[in-house]
Coordinates of C-alpha atoms and ligand atoms in Angstrom, one line a residue:
M1 CA -60.1 36.0 32.4
R2 CA -57.0 34.8 33.2
R3 CA -55.7 34.4 30.3
L4 CA -56.8 37.8 29.0
R5 CA -55.0 39.4 31.6
L6 CA -51.7 37.6 30.6
A7 CA -51.9 38.5 26.9
A8 CA -52.3 42.2 28.2
A9 CA -49.3 41.9 30.3
P10 CA -47.1 44.7 29.6
H11 CA -44.4 43.9 27.3
G12 CA -41.7 44.6 29.9
V13 CA -43.1 41.1 31.4
L14 CA -42.9 39.4 28.5
L15 CA -39.9 40.8 27.2
L16 CA -38.3 39.6 30.4
L17 CA -39.7 36.3 30.4
L18 CA -38.1 36.0 26.4
I19 CA -34.6 36.8 28.1
L20 CA -34.9 34.5 30.7
L21 CA -36.4 31.8 29.5
P22 CA -33.4 30.3 27.8
L23 CA -31.3 31.3 30.1
V24 CA -33.2 28.8 32.9
A25 CA -33.2 26.6 29.7
A26 CA -29.2 26.3 29.4
A27 CA -28.5 26.0 33.2
G28 CA -31.1 23.6 33.1
P29 CA -30.3 19.8 33.2
A30 CA -32.0 18.8 29.8
A31 CA -29.2 21.1 28.7
A32 CA -26.5 18.9 30.5
K33 CA -28.1 15.9 28.8
A34 CA -27.8 17.6 25.3
P35 CA -25.3 14.8 23.5
A36 CA -22.8 17.8 21.7
A37 CA -23.6 16.7 18.1
P38 CA -20.6 16.4 16.0
P39 CA -21.1 19.0 12.8
A40 CA -22.3 17.6 10.0
P41 CA -19.8 16.4 7.6
P42 CA -20.0 18.5 4.4
N43 CA -22.0 18.3 1.6
V44 CA -19.6 15.8 -0.9
T45 CA -21.6 16.9 -3.9
T46 CA -22.0 20.1 -2.7
A47 CA -18.5 20.8 -1.8
M48 CA -16.7 19.1 -5.5
A49 CA -19.6 21.5 -7.4
K50 CA -18.0 24.7 -5.9
G51 CA -14.2 23.0 -6.6
G52 CA -13.6 23.2 -9.6
C53 CA -15.8 19.2 -10.4
K54 CA -19.8 20.7 -11.5
A55 CA -19.9 17.9 -13.8
F56 CA -18.6 15.3 -11.7
A57 CA -20.7 16.2 -9.3
D58 CA -23.6 15.9 -11.7
L59 CA -23.5 12.9 -13.0
I60 CA -23.1 11.2 -9.7
A61 CA -26.7 13.9 -8.8
A62 CA -27.5 11.5 -11.8
S63 CA -26.7 8.2 -10.6
P64 CA -28.8 7.0 -7.7
D65 CA -26.6 4.3 -6.3
A66 CA -23.7 6.3 -6.6
S67 CA -25.0 9.7 -5.1
S68 CA -26.0 7.7 -1.6
T69 CA -23.1 6.2 -1.5
Y70 CA -20.9 8.6 -1.3
Q71 CA -23.2 10.7 1.2
S72 CA -23.4 7.7 3.9
A73 CA -19.4 7.3 3.3
A74 CA -19.1 10.9 4.1
G75 CA -19.5 10.4 7.6
G76 CA -16.9 7.2 8.2
G77 CA -14.0 9.5 6.8
I78 CA -13.2 9.9 2.7
T79 CA -11.0 11.1 0.6
V80 CA -12.3 11.9 -3.2
F81 CA -10.2 12.4 -6.2
C82 CA -12.8 14.5 -8.5
P83 CA -11.9 14.8 -12.4
T84 CA -11.9 18.6 -13.5
D85 CA -15.0 19.2 -16.0
D86 CA -12.4 19.8 -18.4
A87 CA -11.0 15.2 -17.8
V88 CA -14.9 14.7 -17.8
R89 CA -15.9 16.5 -20.5
A90 CA -12.9 14.4 -22.3
F91 CA -14.3 11.6 -20.7
L92 CA -17.9 12.0 -21.6
P93 CA -18.6 9.8 -24.9
R94 CA -16.8 6.8 -23.4
Y95 CA -18.2 7.2 -20.0
K96 CA -22.2 7.3 -21.9
N97 CA -21.0 3.6 -23.4
L98 CA -20.8 2.2 -19.7
T99 CA -24.5 0.6 -18.4
A100 CA -26.0 2.0 -15.4
D101 CA -24.5 0.4 -13.2
G102 CA -20.6 0.2 -15.4
K103 CA -21.4 4.4 -14.6
A104 CA -21.8 3.8 -11.0
E105 CA -18.7 2.1 -10.2
L106 CA -16.9 4.3 -12.7
L107 CA -18.0 7.1 -10.0
L108 CA -17.4 4.8 -6.9
F109 CA -13.8 4.4 -7.9
H110 CA -12.9 7.7 -7.3
A111 CA -13.2 7.7 -4.2
V112 CA -11.7 6.0 -1.3
P113 CA -13.0 4.8 1.9
V114 CA -10.4 6.3 4.5
Y115 CA -9.9 10.1 4.8
Y116 CA -6.3 11.0 3.8
S117 CA -5.1 14.6 4.5
R118 CA -3.1 15.9 2.0
G119 CA 0.7 15.2 3.3
S120 CA -0.5 11.7 4.9
L121 CA -1.5 11.3 0.8
K122 CA 2.5 11.4 -0.1
S123 CA 3.1 8.9 2.6
N124 CA 0.7 6.6 2.4
N125 CA 1.4 5.6 -1.0
G126 CA 0.6 1.9 -3.0
V127 CA -2.5 0.0 -4.2
M128 CA -5.7 1.9 -2.5
N129 CA -9.8 0.4 -2.2
T130 CA -12.0 2.5 -3.4
L131 CA -16.1 3.0 -2.2
A132 CA -16.4 0.8 -5.6
T133 CA -14.4 -2.6 -4.3
D134 CA -16.0 -5.3 -3.7
G135 CA -15.0 -8.4 -3.5
A136 CA -12.5 -9.9 -5.6
A137 CA -13.7 -10.0 -8.8
K138 CA -14.7 -6.2 -8.9
N139 CA -11.3 -5.5 -7.3
Y140 CA -11.3 -1.9 -8.2
N141 CA -8.3 -1.0 -6.8
F142 CA -5.5 1.7 -7.9
T143 CA -2.5 3.2 -7.5
V144 CA -1.5 6.0 -5.3
Q145 CA 2.2 6.7 -6.4
N146 CA 4.5 10.3 -5.4
E147 CA 6.8 11.6 -8.7
G148 CA 8.3 14.6 -7.4
D149 CA 6.3 16.1 -5.7
A150 CA 3.7 15.4 -8.1
V151 CA 1.0 12.7 -6.7
T152 CA -0.2 10.0 -9.2
I153 CA -3.3 7.6 -9.0
K154 CA -3.0 4.9 -12.2
T155 CA -4.1 1.7 -12.7
A156 CA -3.4 -1.2 -15.3
A157 CA -5.9 0.5 -17.5
S158 CA -5.3 3.6 -17.7
G159 CA -2.7 5.1 -20.3
D160 CA -1.6 8.1 -18.4
A161 CA -1.7 8.6 -14.5
A162 CA -4.0 10.8 -13.0
R163 CA -2.3 13.5 -11.1
V164 CA -3.6 15.3 -7.7
K165 CA -4.2 19.0 -8.6
S166 CA -5.5 20.8 -6.3
T167 CA -7.4 20.9 -3.0
V168 CA -11.0 21.3 -2.5
V169 CA -11.4 20.0 1.0
D170 CA -9.2 19.0 3.7
A171 CA -11.1 18.8 6.9
D172 CA -11.5 15.2 8.9
P173 CA -13.1 12.9 8.3
V174 CA -14.0 14.4 4.5
A175 CA -10.7 14.9 1.4
I176 CA -11.8 16.3 -2.0
F177 CA -8.6 17.0 -4.4
T178 CA -9.0 17.8 -8.1
V179 CA -7.5 15.1 -10.7
D180 CA -6.7 16.6 -14.0
A181 CA -7.8 13.1 -15.7
V182 CA -10.8 10.4 -15.4
I183 CA -9.3 7.2 -13.4
E184 CA -10.1 3.9 -15.2
P185 CA -10.4 1.3 -13.2
V186 CA -9.2 -2.6 -15.2
E187 CA -12.7 -3.6 -14.6
L188 CA -13.8 -1.5 -17.5
F189 CA -11.8 -0.9 -19.3
K190 CA -9.2 -3.2 -21.3
P191 CA -5.6 -2.3 -20.3
A192 CA -3.8 0.1 -22.8
P193 CA -3.1 -1.9 -25.8
S194 CA 0.0 -3.3 -26.6
P195 CA 1.6 -1.7 -30.0
T196 CA 2.2 -5.6 -31.7
P197 CA -0.9 -5.8 -34.3
A198 CA -2.5 -8.7 -34.3
P199 CA -0.7 -11.6 -36.5
S200 CA -2.3 -12.2 -39.1
P201 CA -4.5 -15.6 -39.5
A202 CA -1.8 -18.6 -39.7
P203 CA -2.5 -22.6 -39.4
A204 CA -1.8 -22.6 -35.7
A205 CA 0.3 -26.1 -35.6
D206 CA 3.2 -26.0 -35.3
A207 CA 3.3 -21.5 -34.3
P208 CA 3.8 -21.2 -30.4
K209 CA 1.2 -20.4 -29.3
A210 CA 0.9 -16.7 -28.5
S211 CA 0.2 -16.5 -25.0
K212 CA -2.4 -13.6 -23.9
P213 CA 0.6 -10.1 -23.6
A214 CA 0.7 -10.3 -19.5
H215 CA -0.4 -7.3 -17.9
H216 CA 0.1 -8.8 -14.3
P217 CA 0.3 -4.5 -12.1
A218 CA 3.5 -3.7 -11.5
P219 CA 3.8 -4.8 -7.7
V220 CA 3.7 -1.9 -5.8
V221 CA 6.3 -1.9 -2.7
A222 CA 8.6 0.0 -5.1
D223 CA 8.2 3.3 -3.1
A224 CA 7.7 2.0 0.1
P225 CA 11.1 2.9 2.4
G226 CA 11.0 -1.4 3.2
P227 CA 13.4 -2.3 6.4
A228 CA 16.1 -2.8 3.9
A229 CA 16.3 0.9 3.1
T230 CA 19.8 2.5 3.2
D231 CA 20.4 4.4 5.5
S232 CA 19.5 7.7 3.7
P233 CA 15.9 8.2 3.5
P234 CA 14.1 8.3 -0.5
A235 CA 14.0 11.8 -0.4
D236 CA 17.3 12.5 -0.1
Q237 CA 18.4 9.6 -2.8
K238 CA 15.9 11.3 -5.3
K239 CA 17.4 15.0 -4.0
E240 CA 21.0 13.4 -4.4
A241 CA 20.0 11.8 -8.4
K242 CA 19.1 14.8 -9.4
K243 CA 22.4 17.0 -8.3
S244 CA 24.2 14.2 -10.1
A245 CA 22.5 14.9 -13.0
A246 CA 23.2 18.1 -12.4
A247 CA 26.6 17.7 -12.0
G248 CA 28.0 17.2 -15.1
A249 CA 26.4 20.1 -16.7
P250 CA 28.2 23.7 -17.1
P251 CA 26.8 26.1 -13.8
C252 CA 24.6 28.1 -16.2
V253 CA 23.1 25.0 -17.2
R254 CA 22.5 24.2 -13.8
W255 CA 21.0 27.2 -12.7
F256 CA 18.4 27.1 -15.7
A257 CA 17.7 23.6 -14.6
A258 CA 17.4 24.6 -10.8
A259 CA 15.0 27.2 -11.7
L260 CA 12.9 25.6 -14.0
A261 CA 12.6 22.8 -10.5
A262 CA 11.7 25.7 -9.1
V263 CA 8.5 26.9 -11.5
A264 CA 7.4 22.9 -12.2
M265 CA 8.0 22.5 -8.2
A266 CA 5.8 26.1 -7.5
S267 CA 3.2 25.5 -10.6
T268 CA 2.4 21.5 -8.3
L269 CA 1.9 23.9 -5.6
A270 CA -1.0 25.7 -6.9
Ligands
NAG301 C1 -25.8 17.1 -0.8 O1 -27.3 18.1 -1.9 C2 -27.3 17.7 -3.5 C3 -27.7 19.3 -4.2 O2 -27.9 20.4 -3.5 C4 -28.6 17.4 -2.7 O3 -29.3 16.7 -3.8 C5 -28.1 15.8 -1.8 O4 -29.7 15.7 -1.2 C6 -27.9 16.6 -0.6 N1 -27.3 15.4 0.7 C7 -27.6 15.3 1.2 C8 -26.8 14.6 1.9 O5 -27.8 16.7 2.2
NAG302 C1 -19.4 2.8 -27.0 O1 -19.1 0.9 -27.7 C2 -19.2 0.2 -28.8 C3 -19.6 -1.2 -28.8 O2 -18.5 -1.8 -27.7 C4 -18.3 0.9 -29.8 O3 -18.1 0.4 -30.9 C5 -17.6 2.1 -29.5 O4 -16.5 2.5 -30.1 C6 -17.5 2.8 -28.4 N1 -17.5 4.1 -28.1 C7 -17.0 4.8 -27.1 C8 -17.0 6.3 -27.7 O5 -15.8 3.9 -26.7
NAG303 C1 -6.0 -5.1 -7.7 O1 -7.0 -5.9 -8.6 C2 -6.2 -6.3 -9.5 C3 -7.1 -6.1 -10.7 O2 -9.3 -6.5 -9.9 C4 -5.8 -8.1 -8.9 O3 -5.8 -8.3 -9.7 C5 -5.4 -6.9 -8.4 O4 -4.7 -8.1 -6.9 C6 -5.6 -5.8 -6.6 N1 -4.2 -5.6 -6.1 C7 -4.7 -5.5 -4.5 C8 -3.5 -5.2 -3.7 O5 -5.5 -5.9 -4.8

């Protein structure tokens, strides 16, 4: 009987209840206890796909190892360098040649388990470990360097350094930048071959033992402003170098060089 009456209650009462209930709930102790959940990090693969790295995101989605590691790393801070679709297309034949483990490692090699904003990336150059790094045997590191206004990434195996292009996401704890080439880890790809052809087979008796080409990566401290650095910061030194390089040229050439530099700078910022 009571239930019936409630069901038959005028709409005005129900409306009042609908308005009051949330207010009561919000003021109650339960609401005070509820922890303010931090905003979930963006879905990394979805963001990549939207930002010009659809092909790379598809490769991650096809590798269960890679996709679970990417997603679990996102919450703790991650910086992803995703190759553009053109770069992936050019690399695909060599990618398909890799084992399933090799594929996952190559994909994980394109992210660092630390959040770097675009600005801090420029000052944090040097050797970085990646999501693929697993002890000394699987070192999977690469070297981040500044070249003028550009940030580049390379390994001893990559011919040309990959250049960091656009910013897809840059919001702590997740940064995603596009790069114009797939970065090749030395663990999966042979270092660029030396131009000297192998000598024809000959009695090795008195010939000096052919030494393997040394592939020790150059020490990476070059760019770091150490305590021994002179009083002018590196950026100023570079400017000075540019200035003195242009100083010998006639004024019109200097203007042209300056204009070229401005265009180059604008295109790297674009
Ligand atoms: C991210 O998005 C992809 C594709 O929509 C989906 O398969 C994956 O489960 C998502 N990951 C998370 C953690 O939501
Ligand atoms: C794939 O691997 C085979 C065997 O190692 C090699 O001969 C071939 O050149 C590789 N193809 C590409 C595209 O790297
Ligand atoms: C980077 O990896 C290479 C190859 O495994 C290794 O020889 C080198 O010591 C590593 N560098 C650093 C700084 O970890």
